[in-house]
Coordinates of C-alpha atoms and ligand atoms in Angstrom, one line a residue:
M1 CA 161.1 -5.2 -117.6
S2 CA 158.9 -2.3 -116.8
G3 CA 157.1 -2.1 -113.5
S4 CA 157.6 -4.8 -110.9
G5 CA 155.5 -3.8 -107.9
S6 CA 156.0 -7.1 -106.1
D7 CA 159.7 -6.4 -105.8
D8 CA 158.7 -3.8 -103.2
V9 CA 157.1 -6.3 -100.8
R10 CA 159.4 -6.0 -97.8
G11 CA 160.6 -8.9 -95.8
V12 CA 159.4 -11.7 -98.2
R13 CA 162.2 -14.2 -98.1
H14 CA 160.5 -17.6 -98.0
P15 CA 160.9 -19.6 -101.2
D16 CA 157.3 -20.7 -100.9
T17 CA 156.1 -17.1 -101.3
L18 CA 158.7 -16.0 -103.8
A19 CA 157.9 -19.0 -106.0
V20 CA 154.3 -18.0 -106.4
G21 CA 154.4 -14.3 -107.4
Y22 CA 157.8 -12.7 -107.2
G23 CA 158.7 -10.2 -109.9
Y24 CA 155.3 -10.0 -111.5
D25 CA 152.9 -7.0 -111.3
P26 CA 149.4 -7.7 -112.7
Q27 CA 149.1 -4.0 -113.6
D28 CA 151.8 -4.7 -116.3
A29 CA 149.3 -7.0 -118.1
F30 CA 145.7 -5.7 -118.0
G31 CA 145.4 -6.8 -114.3
A32 CA 145.9 -10.5 -115.3
V33 CA 146.6 -12.4 -112.1
K34 CA 149.0 -14.6 -114.1
P35 CA 151.7 -13.5 -116.4
P36 CA 150.8 -13.6 -120.1
I37 CA 152.8 -15.5 -122.8
V38 CA 154.2 -12.8 -125.0
L39 CA 154.5 -14.4 -128.4
T40 CA 156.4 -12.0 -130.5
S41 CA 159.8 -12.1 -132.1
T42 CA 160.4 -8.4 -132.2
F43 CA 159.3 -5.3 -130.3
A44 CA 158.0 -1.9 -131.7
Y45 CA 159.0 1.5 -130.4
P46 CA 156.8 4.6 -130.1
S47 CA 159.6 6.9 -131.6
A48 CA 163.0 6.7 -133.2
A49 CA 164.5 8.1 -130.0
A50 CA 163.0 5.3 -128.0
A51 CA 164.5 2.7 -130.4
K52 CA 167.9 4.3 -129.9
Q53 CA 167.5 4.4 -126.1
A54 CA 166.6 0.6 -126.1
H55 CA 169.7 -0.2 -128.0
R56 CA 171.9 2.1 -125.9
D57 CA 170.5 0.4 -122.8
Y58 CA 171.2 -3.1 -124.2
F59 CA 174.7 -2.4 -125.4
D60 CA 176.0 0.1 -122.9
G61 CA 173.9 -0.9 -119.9
A62 CA 170.7 0.9 -118.6
A63 CA 171.1 3.7 -116.1
P64 CA 170.6 2.5 -112.5
G65 CA 166.9 2.2 -111.6
R66 CA 165.6 2.1 -115.1
E67 CA 164.7 -1.1 -116.8
A68 CA 165.8 -1.6 -120.4
G69 CA 163.1 -2.0 -123.1
F70 CA 163.0 -5.1 -125.3
I71 CA 164.4 -5.3 -128.8
Y72 CA 164.2 -8.8 -130.2
A73 CA 163.3 -12.0 -128.5
R74 CA 166.6 -13.8 -129.0
L75 CA 168.2 -11.0 -126.9
D76 CA 165.5 -10.9 -124.2
H77 CA 161.7 -11.1 -123.8
P78 CA 159.2 -10.5 -121.0
G79 CA 158.7 -14.1 -120.0
L80 CA 162.4 -14.8 -120.0
A81 CA 163.1 -11.7 -117.9
L82 CA 160.4 -12.7 -115.4
L83 CA 161.6 -16.3 -115.1
E84 CA 165.2 -15.1 -114.6
K85 CA 164.1 -12.6 -111.8
R86 CA 162.1 -15.3 -110.0
F87 CA 164.7 -18.0 -110.4
A88 CA 167.4 -15.6 -109.1
A89 CA 165.3 -14.9 -106.0
L90 CA 164.9 -18.6 -105.3
D91 CA 168.6 -19.2 -105.8
G92 CA 169.5 -16.3 -103.5
A93 CA 171.4 -14.6 -106.4
E94 CA 171.6 -11.1 -107.8
E95 CA 170.7 -12.3 -111.3
A96 CA 170.1 -15.3 -113.4
A97 CA 170.1 -16.2 -117.1
A98 CA 167.8 -18.9 -118.6
F99 CA 168.7 -21.1 -121.6
A100 CA 167.2 -23.5 -124.0
S101 CA 168.5 -26.5 -122.0
G102 CA 170.8 -27.3 -119.1
M103 CA 173.5 -28.2 -121.7
A104 CA 173.0 -24.8 -123.4
A105 CA 173.6 -23.2 -120.0
I106 CA 176.8 -25.3 -119.4
S107 CA 178.0 -24.6 -122.9
A108 CA 177.7 -20.8 -122.4
V109 CA 179.5 -20.9 -119.0
L110 CA 182.4 -23.0 -120.4
L111 CA 182.8 -20.9 -123.6
A112 CA 182.6 -17.6 -121.6
H113 CA 185.5 -18.5 -119.3
L114 CA 187.8 -20.9 -121.2
K115 CA 190.2 -20.2 -124.0
P116 CA 192.7 -22.3 -126.0
G117 CA 195.7 -23.3 -123.8
D118 CA 193.6 -23.2 -120.6
S119 CA 192.9 -26.2 -118.3
V120 CA 189.7 -26.9 -116.5
L121 CA 189.2 -28.8 -113.3
H122 CA 186.2 -30.9 -112.7
T123 CA 184.7 -33.3 -110.1
R124 CA 184.0 -36.9 -111.1
P125 CA 181.8 -38.5 -112.3
L126 CA 180.2 -35.8 -114.5
Y127 CA 176.9 -35.7 -116.2
G128 CA 177.3 -37.4 -119.6
G129 CA 176.7 -34.2 -121.6
T130 CA 179.2 -32.2 -119.6
H131 CA 181.8 -34.9 -119.9
G132 CA 181.2 -35.1 -123.7
L133 CA 181.5 -31.3 -124.1
L134 CA 184.8 -31.1 -122.1
H135 CA 186.4 -34.2 -123.7
G136 CA 185.1 -33.5 -127.2
P137 CA 184.6 -30.0 -128.6
L138 CA 186.5 -28.2 -125.8
A139 CA 189.5 -30.6 -126.0
G140 CA 189.5 -29.8 -129.8
L141 CA 189.9 -26.1 -128.9
G142 CA 193.0 -27.0 -126.9
I143 CA 191.5 -27.0 -123.4
T144 CA 192.6 -29.7 -121.1
A145 CA 190.1 -31.2 -118.6
V146 CA 191.6 -32.7 -115.4
A147 CA 189.5 -34.6 -112.8
I148 CA 189.6 -34.1 -109.1
G149 CA 189.8 -37.6 -107.5
D150 CA 187.9 -36.8 -104.3
G151 CA 186.1 -33.5 -103.9
V152 CA 186.0 -33.6 -100.1
D153 CA 189.7 -34.2 -99.7
D154 CA 192.2 -31.3 -99.5
A155 CA 195.2 -33.4 -100.8
S156 CA 193.2 -34.8 -103.7
V157 CA 192.1 -31.3 -104.8
A158 CA 195.7 -29.9 -104.4
Q159 CA 197.0 -32.8 -106.5
A160 CA 194.5 -32.1 -109.3
V161 CA 195.4 -28.4 -109.2
E162 CA 199.1 -29.3 -109.8
T163 CA 198.2 -31.6 -112.7
A164 CA 195.9 -29.1 -114.3
S165 CA 198.4 -26.2 -113.8
A166 CA 201.1 -28.2 -115.6
H167 CA 198.8 -28.1 -118.8
G168 CA 198.0 -24.4 -118.6
P169 CA 196.2 -21.8 -116.5
V170 CA 193.1 -23.1 -114.8
G171 CA 190.2 -21.0 -116.2
L172 CA 187.3 -22.7 -114.5
I173 CA 186.4 -25.4 -111.9
F174 CA 183.3 -27.3 -112.6
V175 CA 181.8 -28.9 -109.6
E176 CA 178.9 -31.4 -109.9
T177 CA 177.6 -32.1 -106.4
P178 CA 176.0 -34.4 -105.5
A179 CA 177.1 -36.4 -108.6
N180 CA 174.9 -38.3 -110.9
P181 CA 174.2 -41.2 -110.3
T182 CA 176.6 -42.0 -107.4
N183 CA 175.6 -39.1 -105.1
G184 CA 179.3 -38.4 -104.5
I185 CA 179.8 -35.2 -102.6
A186 CA 182.3 -32.3 -103.3
D187 CA 183.1 -29.6 -100.8
I188 CA 182.2 -26.3 -102.5
A189 CA 184.0 -24.1 -99.9
L190 CA 187.2 -26.2 -100.2
I191 CA 187.2 -25.9 -104.0
A192 CA 186.5 -22.1 -103.7
R193 CA 189.6 -21.8 -101.5
A194 CA 191.6 -23.7 -104.1
A195 CA 190.4 -21.1 -106.7
D196 CA 191.6 -18.3 -104.4
A197 CA 195.0 -19.9 -104.1
L198 CA 195.2 -20.3 -107.9
A199 CA 194.5 -16.6 -108.4
A200 CA 197.7 -15.8 -106.5
R201 CA 199.6 -18.2 -108.8
Q202 CA 198.0 -17.1 -112.0
G203 CA 198.8 -13.4 -111.8
G204 CA 195.4 -12.5 -110.4
R205 CA 193.3 -14.7 -112.8
R206 CA 191.0 -16.6 -110.5
P207 CA 189.2 -19.7 -112.0
V208 CA 185.5 -19.3 -112.0
V209 CA 183.9 -21.9 -109.7
V210 CA 180.7 -23.3 -111.2
V211 CA 178.4 -25.7 -109.4
D212 CA 175.9 -27.9 -111.3
N213 CA 173.1 -27.9 -108.7
T214 CA 170.7 -30.0 -110.7
F215 CA 170.6 -33.0 -108.4
L216 CA 169.4 -31.3 -105.3
G217 CA 168.2 -28.0 -106.7
S218 CA 167.8 -24.4 -105.3
L219 CA 165.7 -25.5 -102.3
L220 CA 168.2 -28.0 -100.8
Q221 CA 171.6 -26.6 -101.7
A222 CA 172.7 -22.9 -102.2
P223 CA 176.1 -23.1 -103.9
L224 CA 176.5 -19.4 -104.0
A225 CA 176.3 -19.2 -100.2
H226 CA 179.2 -21.7 -100.0
G227 CA 181.6 -19.8 -102.2
A228 CA 180.6 -20.8 -105.8
D229 CA 180.7 -18.0 -108.3
L230 CA 177.9 -19.4 -110.5
S231 CA 175.2 -22.0 -109.8
M232 CA 173.8 -23.9 -112.8
T233 CA 170.6 -25.9 -112.9
S234 CA 168.8 -28.0 -115.5
L235 CA 165.3 -26.6 -115.3
T236 CA 164.2 -29.8 -117.1
K237 CA 164.6 -31.6 -113.7
Y238 CA 163.2 -30.5 -110.3
A239 CA 162.5 -26.8 -111.2
G240 CA 160.4 -27.7 -114.2
G241 CA 159.3 -30.8 -112.4
H242 CA 156.7 -32.3 -114.7
S243 CA 158.9 -33.9 -117.4
D244 CA 157.3 -31.7 -120.0
L245 CA 159.9 -29.1 -120.8
I246 CA 163.7 -28.7 -121.5
G247 CA 165.5 -25.6 -120.0
G248 CA 168.5 -24.5 -118.0
A249 CA 169.5 -21.6 -115.8
V250 CA 172.6 -20.0 -114.3
S251 CA 172.6 -17.7 -111.3
G252 CA 175.2 -15.5 -109.8
P253 CA 176.4 -11.9 -109.5
A254 CA 175.3 -9.4 -112.2
A255 CA 179.0 -9.0 -113.3
L256 CA 179.1 -12.7 -114.3
I257 CA 175.5 -13.1 -115.6
G258 CA 175.6 -10.1 -118.0
P259 CA 178.4 -11.6 -120.2
L260 CA 176.5 -15.0 -120.2
R261 CA 173.4 -13.2 -121.6
R262 CA 175.4 -11.5 -124.3
L263 CA 177.0 -14.8 -125.3
R264 CA 173.6 -16.5 -125.2
T265 CA 172.4 -13.9 -127.8
L266 CA 175.3 -14.9 -130.1
L267 CA 174.8 -18.6 -129.6
G268 CA 171.0 -18.2 -130.0
T269 CA 170.3 -20.4 -126.9
H270 CA 167.7 -18.3 -125.1
L271 CA 164.6 -20.0 -123.6
D272 CA 161.5 -19.4 -125.8
P273 CA 158.3 -17.6 -124.5
F274 CA 156.2 -20.6 -124.1
T275 CA 158.8 -22.7 -122.3
S276 CA 159.6 -19.7 -120.1
W277 CA 155.9 -19.5 -119.1
L278 CA 155.8 -23.3 -118.4
A279 CA 158.9 -23.0 -116.2
L280 CA 157.4 -20.1 -114.3
R281 CA 154.2 -22.0 -113.7
S282 CA 156.3 -25.0 -112.5
L283 CA 158.2 -22.8 -110.1
E284 CA 155.0 -22.0 -108.2
T285 CA 154.7 -25.5 -106.9
F286 CA 158.5 -26.2 -106.7
P287 CA 158.6 -26.0 -102.9
L288 CA 155.5 -28.2 -102.5
R289 CA 156.7 -30.8 -105.0
N290 CA 160.1 -30.9 -103.5
A291 CA 158.8 -31.4 -99.9
R292 CA 156.6 -34.3 -101.0
A293 CA 159.2 -36.0 -103.2
N294 CA 161.8 -35.8 -100.5
A295 CA 159.5 -37.3 -97.9
N296 CA 158.5 -40.1 -100.3
A297 CA 162.2 -40.7 -101.1
A298 CA 163.0 -41.2 -97.4
V299 CA 160.3 -43.9 -97.2
V300 CA 161.3 -45.6 -100.4
A301 CA 165.0 -45.6 -99.5
A302 CA 164.4 -47.1 -96.1
F303 CA 162.2 -49.8 -97.6
L304 CA 164.9 -50.7 -100.1
R305 CA 167.7 -50.7 -97.5
D306 CA 165.9 -53.3 -95.4
H307 CA 165.0 -55.5 -98.4
A308 CA 166.8 -58.9 -98.7
K309 CA 167.2 -58.6 -102.5
V310 CA 168.8 -55.2 -102.3
A311 CA 172.6 -55.1 -101.8
S312 CA 173.1 -51.4 -101.2
V313 CA 171.4 -48.0 -101.4
S314 CA 173.2 -44.7 -102.2
Y315 CA 170.7 -42.4 -100.6
L316 CA 172.3 -39.2 -99.2
G317 CA 170.4 -39.6 -96.0
F318 CA 172.4 -42.8 -95.3
L319 CA 175.8 -41.2 -95.5
K320 CA 177.8 -42.6 -92.5
A321 CA 178.3 -40.3 -89.5
G322 CA 181.9 -39.4 -89.0
T323 CA 182.9 -39.5 -92.7
P324 CA 184.2 -36.4 -94.5
A325 CA 181.3 -36.7 -97.0
R326 CA 178.7 -36.7 -94.2
A327 CA 180.3 -33.6 -92.7
V328 CA 180.2 -31.7 -96.0
F329 CA 176.7 -32.9 -96.7
D330 CA 175.5 -31.6 -93.2
R331 CA 177.2 -28.3 -93.8
Q332 CA 176.2 -27.8 -97.5
C333 CA 172.8 -29.4 -98.0
T334 CA 169.4 -29.0 -96.3
G335 CA 167.9 -32.3 -97.5
A336 CA 168.7 -35.6 -99.1
G337 CA 166.7 -35.1 -102.3
S338 CA 164.8 -37.8 -104.1
T339 CA 167.1 -39.2 -106.7
F340 CA 169.4 -42.0 -105.8
S341 CA 170.6 -45.4 -106.9
F342 CA 170.5 -48.9 -105.4
R343 CA 172.0 -52.2 -106.3
I344 CA 170.1 -55.4 -106.3
R345 CA 171.6 -58.8 -105.6
G346 CA 172.3 -60.2 -109.1
G347 CA 173.1 -58.6 -112.4
E348 CA 171.4 -57.4 -115.6
S349 CA 168.9 -60.3 -116.0
E350 CA 167.7 -59.9 -112.3
A351 CA 167.5 -56.1 -112.8
F352 CA 165.5 -56.5 -116.0
A353 CA 163.1 -59.0 -114.4
M354 CA 162.4 -56.5 -111.7
L355 CA 162.0 -53.5 -114.1
D356 CA 159.6 -55.4 -116.3
R357 CA 157.3 -56.1 -113.4
L358 CA 156.9 -52.4 -112.3
Q359 CA 153.5 -50.8 -112.8
V360 CA 153.7 -47.4 -111.1
F361 CA 157.3 -46.4 -111.7
R362 CA 157.9 -45.4 -115.4
M363 CA 161.0 -46.8 -117.0
A364 CA 162.7 -43.7 -118.3
V365 CA 165.9 -41.6 -118.0
S366 CA 165.8 -38.1 -116.4
L367 CA 164.7 -37.2 -113.0
G368 CA 162.9 -34.6 -110.8
G369 CA 159.4 -35.0 -112.3
T370 CA 156.1 -35.5 -110.4
E371 CA 156.1 -39.2 -111.6
S372 CA 158.5 -41.8 -110.2
L373 CA 161.1 -42.9 -112.7
I374 CA 163.6 -45.8 -112.8
C375 CA 166.3 -46.9 -115.2
H376 CA 169.1 -49.4 -115.4
S377 CA 172.1 -47.2 -115.5
A378 CA 174.6 -49.4 -117.3
T379 CA 172.4 -50.0 -120.3
T380 CA 170.8 -46.5 -120.5
T381 CA 172.4 -43.4 -119.1
H382 CA 175.8 -45.0 -119.0
Y383 CA 175.5 -47.2 -122.1
S384 CA 178.4 -45.6 -123.8
V385 CA 180.7 -45.6 -120.8
P386 CA 183.3 -48.4 -120.8
P387 CA 182.8 -51.0 -118.0
E388 CA 186.1 -50.2 -116.3
I389 CA 185.1 -46.5 -116.0
R390 CA 181.6 -47.5 -114.9
A391 CA 183.2 -49.6 -112.1
E392 CA 185.3 -46.6 -111.0
V393 CA 182.2 -44.4 -110.6
G394 CA 180.2 -47.2 -109.0
V395 CA 177.8 -48.2 -111.8
D396 CA 177.6 -51.9 -112.4
D397 CA 175.1 -54.3 -113.9
A398 CA 173.1 -54.4 -110.6
T399 CA 172.7 -50.6 -110.4
L400 CA 169.3 -49.0 -110.8
R401 CA 168.6 -45.3 -110.5
I402 CA 165.3 -44.0 -109.2
S403 CA 163.8 -40.5 -109.1
V404 CA 161.0 -40.6 -106.6
G405 CA 157.9 -38.6 -107.5
I406 CA 155.0 -37.2 -105.6
E407 CA 152.6 -40.2 -105.7
H408 CA 151.4 -41.9 -102.5
P409 CA 154.4 -43.5 -100.8
D410 CA 152.5 -46.7 -100.1
D411 CA 151.9 -47.2 -103.8
L412 CA 155.5 -46.7 -104.6
V413 CA 156.7 -49.2 -101.9
A414 CA 154.1 -51.7 -103.0
D415 CA 155.2 -51.4 -106.6
L416 CA 158.8 -52.0 -105.7
A417 CA 157.9 -54.9 -103.4
S418 CA 156.0 -56.7 -106.1
A419 CA 158.8 -56.0 -108.6
L420 CA 161.5 -57.3 -106.3
D421 CA 159.5 -60.5 -106.0
A422 CA 160.1 -61.1 -109.7
I423 CA 163.8 -61.7 -108.9
P424 CA 164.3 -65.4 -108.3
Ligands
PLP1 C1 170.0 -33.4 -117.0 C2 171.2 -32.8 -116.5 C3 172.0 -31.8 -117.2 C4 171.6 -31.4 -118.6 O1 170.3 -30.7 -118.6 P1 169.4 -30.7 -119.9 O2 168.3 -29.8 -119.5 O3 169.0 -32.1 -120.2 O4 170.3 -30.1 -121.0 C5 173.1 -31.4 -116.6 N1 173.5 -31.8 -115.4 C6 172.8 -32.7 -114.7 C7 173.3 -33.2 -113.4 C8 171.7 -33.3 -115.2 O5 171.0 -34.2 -114.5

């Protein structure tokens, strides 16, 4: 992108400031304080030589210090470039690539680094879409997925490495931490060390360590700082934050992001101009929304823990001192987030009685929006998961997942209190 005066602002490191203006210079757009939405599919050149230069820059890389021009919006466009710049800054990464959804981002990462005969290691449980991709289309391509039993335990990781290696070279390790909806923790540094050890065994081929950072997001967990090669986020959730857009992003070093952008061009899964603009607008209030939702979640979690009709609460702030998960959480995360699950005393009918009484909480899947959401995991997000697998990952008929929004905490607690009264 041409011109980017605000990059020159020295010493600006706080996410609150980066989120508002980083990467945009009003002089690039008639002095407009806010970035325009550039609705065009293609870009015109002032001369044939300029057209050649733009293509040379795209295919061979631009000379250092010179920004490449735009060619065609599936390859890149101004809103996408700006969103990627700002998201990379928030993620503490050299570069980022934005996609049409979180799943598009995950698909590109997996397809870029896995080939037939490879194996892939992953933590458990996985987001349903990621699980479906690994065990459906990728299995069909001859790629074997192997689960790590316990992502904070050295021996468990080592055992999964042996199992995966027996199927073929490990091309990638996919880490979802904290996990959805159990809030299970994996130790990113421990898994990065396993990747280093695998490189020595695989003739120098080191598996790429990818973290799905959707559950906590850029402001509460920095996977790259803990040894991950790539950090992936569904922009649909906390970064987008208003439940009105679908998008995804991956951040990391330029050497790993460049190939993802080129693959994205071939798959056709770039983020469009309007959604890029919406996502940029959302990022401005990301730190504010995050702080409020986290504070609300702490209040709601404490209320539920102390309620007689609630059997357990899986809020990260309640991880027991002295446990391995707590130690990793303290080292790796700077907050407990605002999505967690709790179990009521009873089963499906008690859960449904409660849900149908709620007025403020919206009954919907997804998370990370300004509004508080709740869903009955077994019959919604985990509908297609067999009961024995659900039991293994801690989702039973009494499990409800909530995503706490930015409303007044008293109203949220009152809504839950009145709904819990509906349980006989
Ligand atoms: C929602 C979600 C995704 C997928 O993101 P989409 O934007 O819906 O494609 C991936 N991982 C996690 C943990 C999610 O919650």
